[in-house]
mmCIF file of C-alpha atoms and ligand atoms in Angstrom:
data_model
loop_
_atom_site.group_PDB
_atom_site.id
_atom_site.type_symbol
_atom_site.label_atom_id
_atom_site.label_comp_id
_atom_site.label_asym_id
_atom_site.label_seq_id
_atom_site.Cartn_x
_atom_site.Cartn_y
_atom_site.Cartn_z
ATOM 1 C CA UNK A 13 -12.967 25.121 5.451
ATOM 2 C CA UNK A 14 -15.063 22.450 5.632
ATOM 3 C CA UNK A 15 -15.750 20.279 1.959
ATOM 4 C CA UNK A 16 -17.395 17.584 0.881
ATOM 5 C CA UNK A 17 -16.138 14.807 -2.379
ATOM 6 C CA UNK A 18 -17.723 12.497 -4.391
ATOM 7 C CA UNK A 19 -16.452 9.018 -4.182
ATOM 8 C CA UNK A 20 -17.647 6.883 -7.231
ATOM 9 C CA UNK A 21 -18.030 3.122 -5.494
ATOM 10 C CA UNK A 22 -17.755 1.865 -8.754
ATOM 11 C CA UNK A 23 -15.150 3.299 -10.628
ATOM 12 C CA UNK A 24 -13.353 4.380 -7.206
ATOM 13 C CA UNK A 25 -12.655 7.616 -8.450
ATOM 14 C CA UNK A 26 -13.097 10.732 -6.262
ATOM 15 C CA UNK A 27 -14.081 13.889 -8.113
ATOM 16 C CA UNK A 28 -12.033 15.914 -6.337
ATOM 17 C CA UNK A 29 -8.006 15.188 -4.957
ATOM 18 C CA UNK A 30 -5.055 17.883 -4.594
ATOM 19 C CA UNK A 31 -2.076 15.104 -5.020
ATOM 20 C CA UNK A 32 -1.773 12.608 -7.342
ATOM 21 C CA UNK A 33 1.318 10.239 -6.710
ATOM 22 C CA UNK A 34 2.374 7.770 -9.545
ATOM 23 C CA UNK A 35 4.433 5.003 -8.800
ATOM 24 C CA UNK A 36 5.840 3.008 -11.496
ATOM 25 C CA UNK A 37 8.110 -0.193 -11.189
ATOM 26 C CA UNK A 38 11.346 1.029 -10.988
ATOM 27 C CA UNK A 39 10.554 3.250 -7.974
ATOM 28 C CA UNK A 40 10.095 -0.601 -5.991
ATOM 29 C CA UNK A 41 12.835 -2.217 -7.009
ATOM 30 C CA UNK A 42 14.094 -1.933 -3.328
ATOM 31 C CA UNK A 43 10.741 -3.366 -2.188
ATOM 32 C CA UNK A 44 10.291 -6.362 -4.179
ATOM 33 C CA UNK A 45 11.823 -9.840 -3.222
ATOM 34 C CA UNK A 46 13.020 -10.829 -6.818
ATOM 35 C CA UNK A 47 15.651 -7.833 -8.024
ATOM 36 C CA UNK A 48 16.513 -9.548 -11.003
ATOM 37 C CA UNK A 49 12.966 -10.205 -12.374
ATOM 38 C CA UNK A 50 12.741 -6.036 -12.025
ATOM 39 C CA UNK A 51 16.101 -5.326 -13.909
ATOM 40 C CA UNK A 52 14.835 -7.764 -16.523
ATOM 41 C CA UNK A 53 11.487 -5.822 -17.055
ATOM 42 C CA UNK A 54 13.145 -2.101 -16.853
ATOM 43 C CA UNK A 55 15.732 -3.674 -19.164
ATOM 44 C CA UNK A 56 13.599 -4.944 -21.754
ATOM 45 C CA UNK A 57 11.932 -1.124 -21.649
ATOM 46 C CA UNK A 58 8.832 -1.720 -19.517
ATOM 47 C CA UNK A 59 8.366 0.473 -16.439
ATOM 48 C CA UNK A 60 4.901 -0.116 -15.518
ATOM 49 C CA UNK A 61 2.733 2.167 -13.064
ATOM 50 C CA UNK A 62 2.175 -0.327 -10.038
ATOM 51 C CA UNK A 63 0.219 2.424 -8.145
ATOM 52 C CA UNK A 64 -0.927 5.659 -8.185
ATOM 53 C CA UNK A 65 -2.656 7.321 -5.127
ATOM 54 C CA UNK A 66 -5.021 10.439 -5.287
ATOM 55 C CA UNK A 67 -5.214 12.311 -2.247
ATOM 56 C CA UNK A 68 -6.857 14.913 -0.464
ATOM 57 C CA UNK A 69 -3.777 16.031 1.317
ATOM 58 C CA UNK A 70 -4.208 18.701 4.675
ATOM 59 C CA UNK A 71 -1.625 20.287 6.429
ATOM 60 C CA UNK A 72 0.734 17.991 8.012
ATOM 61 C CA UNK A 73 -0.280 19.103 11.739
ATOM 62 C CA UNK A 74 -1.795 17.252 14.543
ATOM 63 C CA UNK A 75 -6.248 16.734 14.305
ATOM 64 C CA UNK A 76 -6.114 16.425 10.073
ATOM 65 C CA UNK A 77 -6.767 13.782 8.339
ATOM 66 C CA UNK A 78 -5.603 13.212 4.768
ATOM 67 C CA UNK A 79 -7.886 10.263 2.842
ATOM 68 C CA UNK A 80 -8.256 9.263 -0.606
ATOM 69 C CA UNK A 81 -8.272 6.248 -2.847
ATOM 70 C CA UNK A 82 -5.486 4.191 -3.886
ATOM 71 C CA UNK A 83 -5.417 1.857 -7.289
ATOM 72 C CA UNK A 84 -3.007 -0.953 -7.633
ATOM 73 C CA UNK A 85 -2.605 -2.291 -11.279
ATOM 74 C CA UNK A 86 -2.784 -6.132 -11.442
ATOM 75 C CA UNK A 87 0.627 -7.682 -12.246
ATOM 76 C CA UNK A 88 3.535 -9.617 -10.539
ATOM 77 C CA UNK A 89 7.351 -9.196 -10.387
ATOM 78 C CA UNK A 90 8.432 -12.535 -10.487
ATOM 79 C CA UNK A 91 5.743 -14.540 -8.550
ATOM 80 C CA UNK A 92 5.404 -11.597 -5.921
ATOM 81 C CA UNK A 93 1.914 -9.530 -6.694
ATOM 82 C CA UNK A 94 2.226 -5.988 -7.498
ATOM 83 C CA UNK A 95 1.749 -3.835 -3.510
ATOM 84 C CA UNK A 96 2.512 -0.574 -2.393
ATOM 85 C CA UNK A 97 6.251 0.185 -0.872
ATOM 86 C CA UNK A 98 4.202 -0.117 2.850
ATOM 87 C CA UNK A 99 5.027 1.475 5.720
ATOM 88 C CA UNK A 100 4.893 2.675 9.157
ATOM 89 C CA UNK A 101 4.007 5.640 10.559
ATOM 90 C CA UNK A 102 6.882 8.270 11.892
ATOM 91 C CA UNK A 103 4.348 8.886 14.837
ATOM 92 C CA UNK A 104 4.064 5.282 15.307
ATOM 93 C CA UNK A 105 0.762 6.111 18.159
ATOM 94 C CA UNK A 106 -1.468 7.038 14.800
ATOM 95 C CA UNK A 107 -3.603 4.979 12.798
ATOM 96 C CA UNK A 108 -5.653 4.454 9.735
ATOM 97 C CA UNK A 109 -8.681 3.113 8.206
ATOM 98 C CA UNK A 110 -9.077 1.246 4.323
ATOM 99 C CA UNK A 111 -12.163 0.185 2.815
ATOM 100 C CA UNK A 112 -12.462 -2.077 -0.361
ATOM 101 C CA UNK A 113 -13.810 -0.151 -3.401
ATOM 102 C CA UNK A 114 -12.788 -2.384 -6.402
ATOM 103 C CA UNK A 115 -10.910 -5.795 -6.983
ATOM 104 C CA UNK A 116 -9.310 -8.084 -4.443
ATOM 105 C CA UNK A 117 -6.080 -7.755 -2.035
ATOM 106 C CA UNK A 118 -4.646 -7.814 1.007
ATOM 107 C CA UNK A 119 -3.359 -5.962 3.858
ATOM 108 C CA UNK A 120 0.044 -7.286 4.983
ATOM 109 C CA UNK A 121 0.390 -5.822 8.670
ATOM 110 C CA UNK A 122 3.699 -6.220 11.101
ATOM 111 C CA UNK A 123 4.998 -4.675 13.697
ATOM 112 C CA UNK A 124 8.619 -4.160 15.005
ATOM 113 C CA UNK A 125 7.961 -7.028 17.460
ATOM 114 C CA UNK A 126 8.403 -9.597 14.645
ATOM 115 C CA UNK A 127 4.195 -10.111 15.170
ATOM 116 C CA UNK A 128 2.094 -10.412 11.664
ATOM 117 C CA UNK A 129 -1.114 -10.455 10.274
ATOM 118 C CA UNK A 130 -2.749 -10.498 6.768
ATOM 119 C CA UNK A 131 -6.359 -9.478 6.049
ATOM 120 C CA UNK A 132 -8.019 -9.609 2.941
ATOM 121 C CA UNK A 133 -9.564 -6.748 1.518
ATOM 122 C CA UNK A 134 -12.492 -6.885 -1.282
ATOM 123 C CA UNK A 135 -15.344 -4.104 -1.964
ATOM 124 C CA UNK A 136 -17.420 -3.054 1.354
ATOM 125 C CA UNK A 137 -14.832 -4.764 3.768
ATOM 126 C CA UNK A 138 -13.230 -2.208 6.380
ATOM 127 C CA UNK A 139 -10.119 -2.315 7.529
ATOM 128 C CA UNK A 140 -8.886 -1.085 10.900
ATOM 129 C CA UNK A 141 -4.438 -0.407 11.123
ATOM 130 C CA UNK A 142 -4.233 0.227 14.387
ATOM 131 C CA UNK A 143 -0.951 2.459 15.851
ATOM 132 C CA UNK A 144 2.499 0.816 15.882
ATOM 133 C CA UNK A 145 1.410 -1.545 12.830
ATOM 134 C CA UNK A 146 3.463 -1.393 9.203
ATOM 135 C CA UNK A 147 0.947 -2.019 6.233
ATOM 136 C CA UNK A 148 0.732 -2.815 3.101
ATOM 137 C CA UNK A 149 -1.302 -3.445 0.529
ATOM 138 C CA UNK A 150 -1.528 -6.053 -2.344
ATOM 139 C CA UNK A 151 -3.668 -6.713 -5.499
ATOM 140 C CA UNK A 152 -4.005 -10.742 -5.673
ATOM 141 C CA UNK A 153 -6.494 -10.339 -8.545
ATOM 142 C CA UNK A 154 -6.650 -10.230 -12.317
ATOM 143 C CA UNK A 155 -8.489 -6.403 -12.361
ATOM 144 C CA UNK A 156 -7.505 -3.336 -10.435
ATOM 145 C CA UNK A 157 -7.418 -3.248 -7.057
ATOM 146 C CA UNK A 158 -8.875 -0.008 -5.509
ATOM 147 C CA UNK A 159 -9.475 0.902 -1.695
ATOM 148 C CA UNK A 160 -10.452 4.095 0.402
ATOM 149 C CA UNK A 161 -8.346 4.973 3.316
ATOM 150 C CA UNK A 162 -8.037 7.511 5.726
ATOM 151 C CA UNK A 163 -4.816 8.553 8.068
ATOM 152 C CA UNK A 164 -3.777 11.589 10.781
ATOM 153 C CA UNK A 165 -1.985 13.793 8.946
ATOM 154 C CA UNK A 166 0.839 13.973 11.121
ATOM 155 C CA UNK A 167 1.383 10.184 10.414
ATOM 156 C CA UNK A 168 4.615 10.614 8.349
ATOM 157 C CA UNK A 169 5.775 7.618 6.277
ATOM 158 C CA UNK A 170 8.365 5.559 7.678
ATOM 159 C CA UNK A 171 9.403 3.493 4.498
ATOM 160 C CA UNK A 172 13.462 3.414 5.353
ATOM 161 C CA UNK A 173 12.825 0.187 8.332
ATOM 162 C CA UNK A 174 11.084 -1.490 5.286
ATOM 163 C CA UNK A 175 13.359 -0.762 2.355
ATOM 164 C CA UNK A 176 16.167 -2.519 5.159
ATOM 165 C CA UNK A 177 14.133 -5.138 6.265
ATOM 166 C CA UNK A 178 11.168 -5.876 4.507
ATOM 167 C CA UNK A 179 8.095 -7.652 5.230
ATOM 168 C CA UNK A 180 8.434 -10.873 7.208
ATOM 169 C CA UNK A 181 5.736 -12.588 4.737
ATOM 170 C CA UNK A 182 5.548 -11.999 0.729
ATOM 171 C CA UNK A 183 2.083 -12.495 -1.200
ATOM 172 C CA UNK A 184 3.547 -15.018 -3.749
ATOM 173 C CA UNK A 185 1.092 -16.699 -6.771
ATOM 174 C CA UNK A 186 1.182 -20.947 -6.378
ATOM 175 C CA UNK A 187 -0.627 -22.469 -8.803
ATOM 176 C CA UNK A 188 -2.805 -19.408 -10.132
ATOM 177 C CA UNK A 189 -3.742 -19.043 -5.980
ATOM 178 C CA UNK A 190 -2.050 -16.399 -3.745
ATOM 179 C CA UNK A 191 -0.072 -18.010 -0.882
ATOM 180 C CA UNK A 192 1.674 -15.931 1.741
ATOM 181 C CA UNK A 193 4.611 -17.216 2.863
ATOM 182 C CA UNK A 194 8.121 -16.792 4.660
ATOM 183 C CA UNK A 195 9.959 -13.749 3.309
ATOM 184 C CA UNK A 196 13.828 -15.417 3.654
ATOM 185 C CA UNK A 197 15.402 -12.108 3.180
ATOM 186 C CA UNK A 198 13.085 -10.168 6.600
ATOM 187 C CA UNK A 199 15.827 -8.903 8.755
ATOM 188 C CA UNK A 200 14.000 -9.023 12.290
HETATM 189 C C1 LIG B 303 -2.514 4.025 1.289
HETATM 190 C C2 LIG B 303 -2.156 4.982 2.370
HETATM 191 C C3 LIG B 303 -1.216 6.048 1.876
HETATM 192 C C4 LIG B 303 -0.063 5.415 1.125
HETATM 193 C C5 LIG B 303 -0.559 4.523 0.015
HETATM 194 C C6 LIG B 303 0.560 3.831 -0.715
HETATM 195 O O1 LIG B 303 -3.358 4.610 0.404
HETATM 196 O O2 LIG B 303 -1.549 4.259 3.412
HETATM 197 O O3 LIG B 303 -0.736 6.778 2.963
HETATM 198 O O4 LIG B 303 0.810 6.397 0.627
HETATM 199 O O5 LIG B 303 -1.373 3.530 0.593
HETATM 200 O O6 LIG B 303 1.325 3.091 0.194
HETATM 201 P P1 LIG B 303 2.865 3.389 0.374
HETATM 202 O O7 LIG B 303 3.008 4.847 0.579
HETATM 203 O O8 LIG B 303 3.267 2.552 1.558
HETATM 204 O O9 LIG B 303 3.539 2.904 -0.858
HETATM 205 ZN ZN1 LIG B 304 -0.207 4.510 6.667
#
């Protein structure tokens, strides 16, 4: 049936979702460029939530759409901000839309070519992924960082070809400023 949420553009919380994911630090540690500065935080008993997504998930067939709002907690492992795994999509010919709620990031994009691109996203600013493009997002500020987004539901998450290989750029802080720069461990 048709249905209708309320999306709070300030708090960036919907009133209604049907899957909440949490996703704390030591589900990354395969994602993140500095290993050691993880094992050092889980060791010294800290496991912080980096993300948690709330979703209004449809049936995984062609002509859905799931959408819903994700919130990354400000932080950094090492010098690397605090970002979602990323991925691409299993169907690699479907997109997906974000829109800036809250805070300040960016979208990392690649695809398997090698070819790279890095947006930022802030309240109000839309984003377009289009097909064949691996994203991910990043929270280069001091608050939350909260977006919107909306994807077929037949997408499927492809995180395996970046748990191997990784972005080719991180989203590093220099000097209190995020840089993006070479990722020496991206296996092309
Ligand atoms: C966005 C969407 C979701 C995704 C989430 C977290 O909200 O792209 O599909 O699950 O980010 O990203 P990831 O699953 O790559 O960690
Ligand atoms: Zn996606």
């Amino acid at each position: 049936m048709p249905y209708a949420v309320l999306l709070d553009l300030v708090t960036a919380s919907l009133s209604y979702f049907n899957k909440k994911s949490i996703v704390r630090l030591s589900d990354l540690r395969d994602f993140f460029f500095d290993k050691a500065a993880v094992d050092r935080t889980l060791l010294g008993g800290q496991n912080p939530i980096v993300y948690e997504v709330y979703d209004n998930s449809q049936p995984q067939s062609e002509g859905h759409l799931n959408f819903g709002v994700t919130v990354i907690s400000p932080g950094k492992v090492g010098s690397e901000y605090f970002m979602t795994r990323g991925h691409y999509h299993t169907k690699e010919h479907t997109s997906e839309v974000y829109l800036g709620i809250e805070g300040e990031g960016v979208i990392l994009l690649q695809r398997r070519s090698g070819k790279v691109a890095c947006l930022p996203i802030m309240k109000g600013r839309v984003i377009y992924v289009p097909p064949s493009w691996a994203h991910r997002t990043i929270n280069t500020g001091d608050g939350k960082f909260s977006f919107f987004y909306v994807y077929s539901a037949d997408a499927g998450h492809d995180y395996e070809s970046i748990r191997k290989s990784g972005f080719a750029k991180l989203v590093v802080e220099k000097g209190g400023k995020p840089e993006v720069v070479d990722n020496p461990n991206f296996i092309a």
